[in-house]
Tab-separated table of C-alpha atoms and ligand atoms in Angstrom:
chain	number	residue	atom	x	y	z
S	1413	MET	CA	84.729	225.314	330.450
S	1414	GLN	CA	86.012	222.253	331.718
S	1415	ARG	CA	89.627	221.270	331.091
S	1416	VAL	CA	89.067	218.146	328.900
S	1417	GLU	CA	85.387	219.085	327.805
S	1418	GLY	CA	84.150	216.786	325.179
S	1419	LYS	CA	87.258	214.695	324.718
S	1420	VAL	CA	87.014	211.039	324.650
S	1421	CYS	CA	89.432	209.080	326.454
S	1422	ILE	CA	90.305	205.409	327.091
S	1423	ILE	CA	91.833	204.545	330.273
S	1424	THR	CA	92.989	200.884	330.838
S	1425	GLY	CA	93.275	199.596	334.312
S	1426	ALA	CA	90.531	201.944	335.406
S	1427	ALA	CA	89.030	199.351	338.035
S	1428	SER	CA	91.718	200.317	340.597
S	1429	GLY	CA	94.256	202.608	341.773
S	1430	ILE	CA	95.773	205.333	339.507
S	1431	GLY	CA	93.576	204.405	336.464
S	1432	ARG	CA	90.494	204.523	338.706
S	1433	GLU	CA	91.441	208.128	339.660
S	1434	ASP	CA	92.310	209.198	336.354
S	1435	ALA	CA	88.953	208.115	335.059
S	1436	LEU	CA	87.152	209.938	337.620
S	1437	LEU	CA	89.209	213.214	337.428
S	1438	LEU	CA	89.093	213.241	333.581
S	1439	ALA	CA	85.253	212.735	333.651
S	1440	ARG	CA	84.843	215.639	336.403
S	1441	GLU	CA	86.706	217.539	333.991
S	1442	GLY	CA	84.209	217.064	331.174
S	1443	ALA	CA	85.514	214.158	329.139
S	1444	LYS	CA	83.705	210.938	327.972
S	1445	VAL	CA	85.469	208.139	329.331
S	1446	VAL	CA	86.050	204.444	328.379
S	1447	LEU	CA	87.050	202.545	331.329
S	1448	THR	CA	88.873	198.998	330.509
S	1449	ASP	CA	89.881	196.282	332.900
S	1450	LEU	CA	90.309	192.616	333.529
S	1451	ASN	CA	88.054	193.206	336.734
S	1452	GLU	CA	84.621	193.562	335.289
S	1453	GLU	CA	82.751	194.148	338.772
S	1454	ALA	CA	84.915	196.919	340.084
S	1455	GLY	CA	85.517	198.488	336.690
S	1456	ARG	CA	81.489	198.579	336.082
S	1457	GLN	CA	81.269	200.045	339.442
S	1458	VAL	CA	83.585	202.913	338.764
S	1459	ALA	CA	81.617	203.584	335.366
S	1460	ALA	CA	78.263	203.691	337.134
S	1461	GLU	CA	79.773	206.082	339.627
S	1462	ILE	CA	80.541	208.338	336.671
S	1463	GLY	CA	77.223	207.898	334.766
S	1464	ALA	CA	76.188	208.493	331.329
S	1465	ASN	CA	79.444	209.935	330.204
S	1466	ALA	CA	81.318	206.500	330.925
S	1467	LEU	CA	81.534	203.130	329.362
S	1468	PHE	CA	83.267	199.859	330.767
S	1469	ILE	CA	84.748	197.449	328.506
S	1470	ARG	CA	86.278	194.271	329.743
S	1471	HIS	CA	89.682	194.114	328.201
S	1472	ASP	CA	92.973	192.112	328.477
S	1473	ILE	CA	95.525	194.610	327.392
S	1474	ALA	CA	97.665	191.680	326.194
S	1475	SER	CA	95.167	190.755	323.444
S	1476	GLU	CA	95.175	192.159	319.958
S	1477	SER	CA	91.579	191.374	319.277
S	1478	ASP	CA	90.464	192.829	322.595
S	1479	TRP	CA	92.280	196.143	321.315
S	1480	GLN	CA	90.769	196.325	318.118
S	1481	HIS	CA	87.179	195.796	319.853
S	1482	VAL	CA	87.748	198.481	322.565
S	1483	VAL	CA	88.965	201.207	320.138
S	1484	LYS	CA	86.061	200.425	317.687
S	1485	THR	CA	83.521	200.293	320.350
S	1486	THR	CA	84.922	203.665	321.782
S	1487	VAL	CA	84.285	205.292	318.167
S	1488	GLU	CA	81.087	203.678	317.604
S	1489	HIS	CA	79.774	204.948	321.115
S	1490	PHE	CA	81.396	208.387	321.420
S	1491	GLY	CA	82.219	209.217	317.884
S	1492	ARG	CA	86.000	209.630	318.125
S	1493	LEU	CA	89.114	209.115	320.142
S	1494	ASP	CA	91.219	211.880	321.530
S	1495	VAL	CA	93.008	210.457	324.683
S	1496	LEU	CA	94.728	207.130	325.525
S	1497	VAL	CA	95.736	206.418	328.930
S	1498	ASN	CA	97.731	203.244	328.726
S	1499	ASN	CA	97.876	202.444	332.562
S	1500	ALA	CA	97.065	198.803	333.449
S	1501	ALA	CA	99.954	196.572	334.124
S	1502	ILE	CA	101.498	194.187	336.659
S	1503	LEU	CA	104.030	194.156	339.104
S	1504	ALA	CA	106.402	191.216	339.621
S	1505	LEU	CA	109.110	190.852	342.076
S	1506	GLY	CA	112.319	189.236	341.353
S	1507	SER	CA	116.033	190.056	340.559
S	1508	ILE	CA	117.846	188.989	337.483
S	1509	GLU	CA	118.817	185.689	339.462
S	1510	ASP	CA	115.224	184.814	340.631
S	1511	THR	CA	113.047	185.835	337.674
S	1512	THR	CA	111.987	182.744	335.248
S	1513	LEU	CA	111.925	183.234	331.900
S	1514	GLU	CA	108.259	182.468	331.992
S	1515	LEU	CA	107.778	185.459	334.402
S	1516	TRP	CA	109.901	187.556	332.421
S	1517	GLN	CA	108.011	186.946	329.136
S	1518	LYS	CA	104.460	187.214	331.261
S	1519	VAL	CA	105.422	190.804	332.236
S	1520	GLN	CA	106.787	191.765	328.829
S	1521	LYS	CA	103.369	190.611	327.152
S	1522	ILE	CA	101.125	192.393	329.494
S	1523	ASN	CA	103.269	195.562	330.246
S	1524	GLY	CA	105.256	195.749	326.990
S	1525	ASP	CA	102.873	194.164	324.319
S	1526	GLY	CA	99.748	195.658	325.909
S	1527	TYR	CA	101.245	199.287	325.399
S	1528	PHE	CA	102.382	198.701	322.057
S	1529	LEU	CA	99.092	197.361	320.843
S	1530	GLY	CA	97.202	200.501	322.638
S	1531	CYS	CA	99.257	202.911	320.941
S	1532	LYS	CA	99.189	201.243	317.590
S	1533	TYR	CA	95.453	201.124	317.488
S	1534	ALA	CA	94.928	204.574	319.174
S	1535	ILE	CA	96.936	206.256	316.669
S	1536	ALA	CA	95.009	204.767	313.747
S	1537	ALA	CA	91.598	206.207	315.079
S	1538	MET	CA	93.163	209.564	316.379
S	1539	LYS	CA	94.400	210.192	312.683
S	1540	GLU	CA	90.970	210.203	311.386
S	1541	THR	CA	90.000	212.980	313.560
S	1542	GLY	CA	93.113	215.361	313.519
S	1543	GLY	CA	95.063	214.203	316.421
S	1544	GLY	CA	95.253	213.267	320.155
S	1545	SER	CA	97.390	212.520	323.273
S	1546	ILE	CA	98.870	209.349	324.432
S	1547	ILE	CA	99.874	208.952	328.107
S	1548	ASN	CA	101.918	205.688	328.999
S	1549	MET	CA	102.264	205.152	332.572
S	1550	SER	CA	106.031	203.915	333.233
S	1551	SER	CA	107.776	204.175	336.486
S	1552	VAL	CA	110.980	205.546	338.013
S	1553	ALA	CA	111.874	202.047	337.716
S	1554	ALA	CA	112.727	202.823	333.885
S	1555	LEU	CA	115.053	205.742	334.912
S	1556	GLY	CA	116.960	204.272	337.947
S	1557	ALA	CA	117.771	200.893	339.285
S	1558	MET	CA	115.604	198.560	341.097
S	1559	PRO	CA	117.117	195.380	341.544
S	1560	MET	CA	114.197	193.445	342.873
S	1561	PHE	CA	112.023	194.373	340.078
S	1562	CYS	CA	114.079	192.969	337.051
S	1563	ALA	CA	111.089	192.344	334.610
S	1564	TYR	CA	109.139	194.964	335.668
S	1565	SER	CA	111.756	197.722	335.294
S	1566	ALA	CA	112.747	196.353	331.933
S	1567	SER	CA	109.013	196.628	330.713
S	1568	LYS	CA	108.857	199.967	332.034
S	1569	GLY	CA	112.009	201.005	330.252
S	1570	ALA	CA	110.557	199.612	327.092
S	1571	VAL	CA	107.614	201.796	327.407
S	1572	ALA	CA	109.615	204.832	327.760
S	1573	ALA	CA	111.671	204.204	324.844
S	1574	MET	CA	108.830	203.130	322.589
S	1575	THR	CA	107.206	206.469	323.975
S	1576	ARG	CA	110.140	208.724	322.413
S	1577	SER	CA	109.895	206.822	319.272
S	1578	ILE	CA	106.024	207.225	318.704
S	1579	ALA	CA	106.206	211.023	319.438
S	1580	LEU	CA	108.723	211.637	316.740
S	1581	HIS	CA	107.197	209.413	314.295
S	1582	CYS	CA	103.623	210.995	314.831
S	1583	LYS	CA	105.264	214.550	314.613
S	1584	GLN	CA	107.194	213.762	311.586
S	1585	GLN	CA	104.034	212.256	309.845
S	1586	GLY	CA	102.053	215.263	310.854
S	1587	TYR	CA	99.489	213.625	312.876
S	1588	ARG	CA	99.130	216.072	315.809
S	1589	ILE	CA	99.306	213.008	318.075
S	1590	ARG	CA	101.356	213.473	321.060
S	1591	CYS	CA	103.025	210.718	323.410
S	1592	ASN	CA	104.432	210.987	326.656
S	1593	SER	CA	105.465	208.604	329.566
S	1594	VAL	CA	104.654	209.665	333.172
S	1595	HIS	CA	107.090	207.889	335.802
S	1596	PRO	CA	105.840	207.990	339.583
S	1597	ASP	CA	107.881	206.535	342.413
S	1598	GLY	CA	105.768	204.811	344.837
S	1599	VAL	CA	101.939	205.374	344.704
S	1600	ASN	CA	99.375	204.194	347.565
S	1601	THR	CA	97.422	201.693	345.564
S	1602	PRO	CA	96.373	198.182	345.692
S	1603	MET	CA	99.578	197.522	343.758
S	1604	THR	CA	101.745	198.586	346.559
S	1605	GLN	CA	99.578	197.676	349.092
S	1606	ALA	CA	99.887	194.152	348.179
S	1607	LEU	CA	103.776	194.522	348.547
S	1608	ALA	CA	102.971	195.297	352.245
S	1609	GLY	CA	100.659	192.398	352.859
S	1610	GLY	CA	97.645	194.068	351.631
S	1611	GLN	CA	97.146	196.549	354.072
S	1612	ALA	CA	95.653	199.903	353.049
S	1613	ILE	CA	97.550	202.882	354.178
S	1614	PRO	CA	95.764	206.117	355.066
S	1615	GLN	CA	97.341	208.736	352.912
S	1616	GLU	CA	96.892	211.411	355.620
S	1617	ALA	CA	99.411	209.296	357.693
S	1618	LEU	CA	102.000	209.186	354.762
S	1619	ASP	CA	101.423	212.956	354.126
S	1620	GLN	CA	102.671	213.795	357.746
S	1621	ASP	CA	106.270	212.564	356.760
S	1622	PRO	CA	108.331	215.057	354.513
S	1623	MET	CA	110.317	211.910	353.542
S	1624	ASN	CA	107.419	209.906	352.466
S	1625	ARG	CA	107.790	208.110	349.046
S	1626	MET	CA	104.298	207.262	348.518
S	1627	ALA	CA	102.060	209.689	346.505
S	1628	ALA	CA	98.324	209.555	346.394
S	1629	PRO	CA	96.535	208.222	343.006
S	1630	ARG	CA	95.265	212.037	342.726
S	1631	ASP	CA	98.830	213.202	342.426
S	1632	ILE	CA	99.576	210.940	339.334
S	1633	ALA	CA	96.007	211.831	337.958
S	1634	ASN	CA	96.525	215.343	338.100
S	1635	VAL	CA	99.650	214.813	335.663
S	1636	VAL	CA	97.564	212.804	333.295
S	1637	LEU	CA	94.903	215.359	333.409
S	1638	PHE	CA	97.331	218.185	332.125
S	1639	LEU	CA	98.832	215.864	329.399
S	1640	ALA	CA	95.207	215.085	328.213
S	1641	THR	CA	94.515	218.576	328.001
S	1642	ASP	CA	95.809	221.153	325.163
S	1643	GLU	CA	97.479	223.228	327.914
S	1644	SER	CA	100.415	220.677	327.298
S	1645	ARG	CA	100.102	220.813	323.369
S	1646	PHE	CA	104.045	221.393	323.316
S	1647	VAL	CA	104.701	218.723	325.857
S	1648	ASN	CA	105.853	215.674	323.494
S	1649	GLY	CA	107.986	212.657	323.830
S	1650	ALA	CA	108.716	213.783	327.393
S	1651	GLU	CA	109.596	211.532	330.588
S	1652	ILE	CA	107.746	213.315	333.258
S	1653	ARG	CA	109.024	212.116	336.755
S	1654	VAL	CA	106.399	212.337	339.591
S	1655	ASP	CA	108.532	211.306	342.631
S	1656	ASN	CA	109.104	214.305	344.988
S	1657	ALA	CA	112.826	214.142	344.177
S	1658	GLN	CA	113.344	210.489	344.875
S	1659	LEU	CA	115.341	209.566	341.882
S	1660	ILE	CA	117.836	212.236	342.163
S	1661	SER	CA	118.476	211.453	345.819
S	1662	GLY	CA	118.962	207.654	344.884
S	1663	LEU	CA	116.233	205.251	344.647
P	3104	LIG	N1	101.513	202.040	342.590
P	3104	LIG	C1	102.687	202.553	342.376
P	3104	LIG	O1	103.528	202.681	343.156
P	3104	LIG	C2	103.063	202.585	340.881
P	3104	LIG	C3	104.399	203.386	340.790
P	3104	LIG	C4	104.961	203.508	339.432
P	3104	LIG	C5	103.990	203.243	338.328
P	3104	LIG	N2	102.886	202.497	338.458
P	3104	LIG	C6	102.242	202.244	337.346
P	3104	LIG	O2	101.047	202.785	337.367
P	3104	LIG	C7	100.048	201.922	336.932
P	3104	LIG	C8	98.807	201.692	337.503
P	3104	LIG	O3	99.301	200.834	338.723
P	3104	LIG	P1	98.180	200.858	340.088
P	3104	LIG	O4	99.324	201.078	341.077
P	3104	LIG	O5	97.119	201.851	340.037
P	3104	LIG	O6	98.013	199.298	340.143
P	3104	LIG	P2	96.544	198.664	340.535
P	3104	LIG	O7	97.186	197.309	340.654
P	3104	LIG	O8	96.009	199.098	341.545
P	3104	LIG	O9	95.850	198.518	339.141
P	3104	LIG	C9	96.032	197.929	337.892
P	3104	LIG	C10	94.802	197.693	337.192
P	3104	LIG	O10	95.388	197.032	335.945
P	3104	LIG	C11	94.390	195.674	335.615
P	3104	LIG	N3	95.210	194.976	334.854
P	3104	LIG	C12	96.239	194.150	335.215
P	3104	LIG	N4	96.294	193.550	334.134
P	3104	LIG	C13	95.621	193.631	333.179
P	3104	LIG	C14	95.468	193.205	331.861
P	3104	LIG	N5	96.230	192.279	331.084
P	3104	LIG	N6	94.506	193.885	330.913
P	3104	LIG	C15	93.580	194.659	331.624
P	3104	LIG	N7	93.675	195.237	332.927
P	3104	LIG	C16	94.646	194.683	333.622
P	3104	LIG	C17	94.124	195.276	336.921
P	3104	LIG	O11	92.851	194.415	337.164
P	3104	LIG	C18	94.057	196.593	337.948
P	3104	LIG	O12	92.574	196.906	338.074
P	3104	LIG	C19	100.673	200.766	336.293
P	3104	LIG	O13	101.351	200.846	335.014
P	3104	LIG	C20	101.865	200.749	337.342
P	3104	LIG	O14	102.888	200.120	336.596
P	3104	LIG	C21	102.413	202.371	339.796
């Protein structure tokens, strides 16, 4: 028996980085996966790699009508929804002094509204089939202080607080829908590679250094997989830090 056998999962931002790895791992463990992203070409490629148990849908997570379409299509295609991995997001550089209102609002619209809408429409579908698991990708930026990521940190803090609110709401309503947030430090993906001039960094080189701050996407996907399984049935409203002790040593 595979760990998520027969579960139907939506993974946003599945064309790249952590979301891609989540989709591949969940599918290997028996899930039916709906991959969504703005990047159609790369998203379709990952879905093709997985095969018949994968479906790609072009999706802007900031759009309410896109979310309605994604959840409806998932239920039509695979019959139900068990797991939502709210993963797609954008990173924006800028302290409080050099972040414009326009950039702030753009980040909150994608990283904040996008996750809110995902939770809202996923809960409506999960309620119909007896429960589910929502996994919200936050960041250590929500827990510590990162002066150069003002808008991004705020959006990830909102995700963490919303996660706790949703977890308790669903428990009180008796929905059997769990909601947890995951908080990585640096992960070796195109998002962080862009900060280093777009160069891919070999993970093997990073892994040589015991003080290395960069996890591999698989390190995060392993946690997502656990939260998707029934093994985590008592983990609810939790903030799961995946940072190899970085936060407690000062970011
Ligand atoms: N990489 C890190 O160091 C790190 C650390 C902590 C948290 N995270 C979080 O992990 C998640 C995944 O990050 P990643 O490093 O894999 O990033 P990535 O840039 O490699 O992938 C993000 C994907 O999201 C998609 N996307 C962006 N905006 C979208 C939108 N509006 N609608 C739909 N798709 C959209 C992009 O096309 C891309 O495929 C994000 O929530 C990020 O904030 C990443």
